[in-house]
Coordinates of N, CA and C in Angstrom, one line a residue:
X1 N 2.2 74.5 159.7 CA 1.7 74.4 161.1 C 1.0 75.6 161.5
X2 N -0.4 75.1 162.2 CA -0.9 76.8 162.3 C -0.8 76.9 164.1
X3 N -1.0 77.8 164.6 CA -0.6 78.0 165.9 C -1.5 79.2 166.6
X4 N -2.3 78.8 167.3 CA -3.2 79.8 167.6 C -2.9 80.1 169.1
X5 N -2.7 82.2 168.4 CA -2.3 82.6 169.9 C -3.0 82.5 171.3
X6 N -4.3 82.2 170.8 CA -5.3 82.6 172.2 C -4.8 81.0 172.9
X7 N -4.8 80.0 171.8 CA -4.6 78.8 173.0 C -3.1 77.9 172.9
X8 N -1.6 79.1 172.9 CA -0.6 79.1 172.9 C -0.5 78.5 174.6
X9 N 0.3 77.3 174.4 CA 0.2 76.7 176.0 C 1.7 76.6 176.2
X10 N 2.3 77.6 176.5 CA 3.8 77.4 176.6 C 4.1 77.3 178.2
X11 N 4.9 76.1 178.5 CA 4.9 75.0 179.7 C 6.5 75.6 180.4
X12 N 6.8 75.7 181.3 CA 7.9 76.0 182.4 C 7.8 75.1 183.3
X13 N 9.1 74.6 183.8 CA 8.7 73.6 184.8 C 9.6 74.5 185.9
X14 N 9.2 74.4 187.3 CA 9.7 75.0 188.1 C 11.3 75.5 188.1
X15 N 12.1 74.8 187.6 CA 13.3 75.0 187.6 C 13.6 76.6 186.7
X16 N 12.6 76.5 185.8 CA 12.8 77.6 185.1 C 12.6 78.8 185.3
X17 N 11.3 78.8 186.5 CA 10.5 80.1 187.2 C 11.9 80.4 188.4
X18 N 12.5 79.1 188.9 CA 13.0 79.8 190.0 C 14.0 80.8 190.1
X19 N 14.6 80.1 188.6 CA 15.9 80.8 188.2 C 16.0 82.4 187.5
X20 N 14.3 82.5 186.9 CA 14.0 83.5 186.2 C 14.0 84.6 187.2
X21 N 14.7 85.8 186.1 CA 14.6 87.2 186.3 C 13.4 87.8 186.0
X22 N 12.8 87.7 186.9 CA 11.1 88.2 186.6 C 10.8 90.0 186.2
X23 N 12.2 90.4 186.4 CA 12.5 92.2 186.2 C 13.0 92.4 184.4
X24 N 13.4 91.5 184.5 CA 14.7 91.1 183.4 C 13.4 90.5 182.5
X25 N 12.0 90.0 182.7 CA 11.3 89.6 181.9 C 10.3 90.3 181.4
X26 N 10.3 91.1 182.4 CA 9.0 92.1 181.9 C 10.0 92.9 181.0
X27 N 10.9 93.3 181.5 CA 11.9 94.5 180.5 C 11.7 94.0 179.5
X28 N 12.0 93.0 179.1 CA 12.0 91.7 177.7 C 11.4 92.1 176.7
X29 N 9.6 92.1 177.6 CA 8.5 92.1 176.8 C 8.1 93.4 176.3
X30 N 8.4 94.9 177.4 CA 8.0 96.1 176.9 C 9.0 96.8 175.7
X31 N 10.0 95.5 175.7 CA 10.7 96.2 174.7 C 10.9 95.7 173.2
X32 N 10.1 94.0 173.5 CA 8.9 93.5 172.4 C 8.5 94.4 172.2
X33 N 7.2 94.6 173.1 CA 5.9 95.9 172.3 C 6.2 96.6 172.0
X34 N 7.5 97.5 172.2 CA 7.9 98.9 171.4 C 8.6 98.1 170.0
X35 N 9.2 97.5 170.0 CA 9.8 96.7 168.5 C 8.4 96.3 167.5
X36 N 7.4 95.8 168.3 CA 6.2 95.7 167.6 C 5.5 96.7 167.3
X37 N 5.3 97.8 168.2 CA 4.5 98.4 167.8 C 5.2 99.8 166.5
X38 N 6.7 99.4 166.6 CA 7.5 100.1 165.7 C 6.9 99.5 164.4
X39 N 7.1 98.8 164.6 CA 6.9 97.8 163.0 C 5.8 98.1 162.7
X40 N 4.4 98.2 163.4 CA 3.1 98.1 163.1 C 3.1 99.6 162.3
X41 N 3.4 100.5 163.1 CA 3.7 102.4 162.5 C 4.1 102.4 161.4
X42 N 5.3 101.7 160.9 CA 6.3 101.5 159.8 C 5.5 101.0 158.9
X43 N 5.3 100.1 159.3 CA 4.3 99.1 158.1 C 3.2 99.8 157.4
X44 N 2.3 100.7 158.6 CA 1.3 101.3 158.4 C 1.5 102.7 157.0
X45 N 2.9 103.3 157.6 CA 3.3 104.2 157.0 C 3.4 103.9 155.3
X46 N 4.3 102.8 155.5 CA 4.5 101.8 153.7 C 3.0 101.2 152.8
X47 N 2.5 101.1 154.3 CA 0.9 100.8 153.0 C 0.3 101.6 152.2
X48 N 0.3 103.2 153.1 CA 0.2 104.4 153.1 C 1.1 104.9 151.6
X49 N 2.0 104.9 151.3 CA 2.7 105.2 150.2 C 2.7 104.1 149.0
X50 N 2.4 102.6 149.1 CA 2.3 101.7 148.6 C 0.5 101.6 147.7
X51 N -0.3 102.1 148.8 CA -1.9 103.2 148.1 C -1.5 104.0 147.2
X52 N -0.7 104.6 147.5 CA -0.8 106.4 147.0 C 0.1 106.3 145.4
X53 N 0.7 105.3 145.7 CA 1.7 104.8 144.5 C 0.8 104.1 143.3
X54 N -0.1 103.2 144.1 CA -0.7 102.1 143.4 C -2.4 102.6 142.8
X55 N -2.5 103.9 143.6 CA -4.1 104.4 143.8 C -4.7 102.9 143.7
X56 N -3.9 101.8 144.6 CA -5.1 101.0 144.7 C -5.1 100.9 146.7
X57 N -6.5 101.4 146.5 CA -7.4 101.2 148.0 C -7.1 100.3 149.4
X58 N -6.7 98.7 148.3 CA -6.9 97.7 149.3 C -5.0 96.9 149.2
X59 N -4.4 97.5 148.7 CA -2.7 97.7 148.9 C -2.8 97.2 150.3
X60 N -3.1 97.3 150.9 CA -2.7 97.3 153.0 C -2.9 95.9 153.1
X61 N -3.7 95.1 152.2 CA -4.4 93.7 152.4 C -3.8 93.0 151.3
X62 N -2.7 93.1 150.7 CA -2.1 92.6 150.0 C -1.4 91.2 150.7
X63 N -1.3 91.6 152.0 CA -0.3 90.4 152.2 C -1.0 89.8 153.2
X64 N -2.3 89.8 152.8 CA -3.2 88.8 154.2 C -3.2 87.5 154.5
X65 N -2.7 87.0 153.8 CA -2.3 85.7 154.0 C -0.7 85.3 155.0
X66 N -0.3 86.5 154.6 CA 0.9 86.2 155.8 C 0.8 85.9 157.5
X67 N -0.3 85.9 158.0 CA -0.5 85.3 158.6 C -1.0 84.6 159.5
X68 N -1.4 83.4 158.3 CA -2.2 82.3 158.2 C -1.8 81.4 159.0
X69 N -0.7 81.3 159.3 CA 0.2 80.5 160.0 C -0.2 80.8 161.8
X70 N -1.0 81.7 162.2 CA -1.1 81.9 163.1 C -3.4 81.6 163.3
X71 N -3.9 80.9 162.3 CA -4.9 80.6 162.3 C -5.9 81.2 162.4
X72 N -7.0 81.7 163.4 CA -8.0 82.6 163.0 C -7.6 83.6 163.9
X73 N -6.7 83.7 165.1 CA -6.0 85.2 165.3 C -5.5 85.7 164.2
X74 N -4.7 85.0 163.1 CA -3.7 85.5 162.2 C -4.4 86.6 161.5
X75 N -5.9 86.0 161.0 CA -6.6 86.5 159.7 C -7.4 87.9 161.2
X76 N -7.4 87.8 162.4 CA -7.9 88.6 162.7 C -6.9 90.3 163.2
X77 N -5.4 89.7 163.1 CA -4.2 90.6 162.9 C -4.5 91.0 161.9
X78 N -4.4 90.2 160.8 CA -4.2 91.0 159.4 C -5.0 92.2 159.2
X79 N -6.7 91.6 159.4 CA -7.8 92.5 159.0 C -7.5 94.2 159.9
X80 N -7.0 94.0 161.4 CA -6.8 94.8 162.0 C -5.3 95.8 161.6
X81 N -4.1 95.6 160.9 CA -3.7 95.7 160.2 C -3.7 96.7 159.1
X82 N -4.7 96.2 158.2 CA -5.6 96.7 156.9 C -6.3 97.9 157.6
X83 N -7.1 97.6 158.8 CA -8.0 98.5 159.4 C -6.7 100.1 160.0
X84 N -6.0 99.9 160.6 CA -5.6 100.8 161.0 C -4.5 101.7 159.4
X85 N -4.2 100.8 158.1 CA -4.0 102.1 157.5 C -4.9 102.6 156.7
X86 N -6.0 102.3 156.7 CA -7.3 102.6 156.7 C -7.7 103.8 157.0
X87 N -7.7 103.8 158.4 CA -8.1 105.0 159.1 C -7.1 105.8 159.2
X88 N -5.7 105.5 158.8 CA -4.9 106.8 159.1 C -4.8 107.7 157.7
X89 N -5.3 107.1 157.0 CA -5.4 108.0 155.6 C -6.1 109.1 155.7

């Protein structure tokens, strides 16, 4: 199933807005982006020694197909991805 973030239509029906902790959801999310953005550093860092192991260049893009499952965002994660341990070399 592929699933594209940009036109991700996730539905609430009022019951659920009213009850929501709107403090409690933002907290939620910035503590997504630090989990994510952990993993992106980490990841970055492994490609980075996964190159240097492999002296092969394009090691970072190994797993570009992972994902595909997320449609033409997915391939445009990926590439961005590749791109950032790229430039931290």
């Amino acid at each position: 199933m592929t699933v594209q973030i940009d036109s991700l239509a996730i539905g609430t029906d009022t019951a659920d807005i009213a009850t929501t902790d709107v403090d409690q959801l933002f907290d939620e999310v910035a503590t997504l982006d630090a989990t994510i953005l952990d993993a992106i550093e980490r990841r970055t860092r492994m490609a980075h020694t996964l190159a240097a192991a492999t002296s092969d260049a394009s090691a970072s893009d190994s797993a570009a197909d992972t994902f595909l499952d997320l449609g033409n965002d997915g391939r445009v994660f990926s590439r961005m991805l590749s791109r950032l341990a790229q430039i931290a070399r």
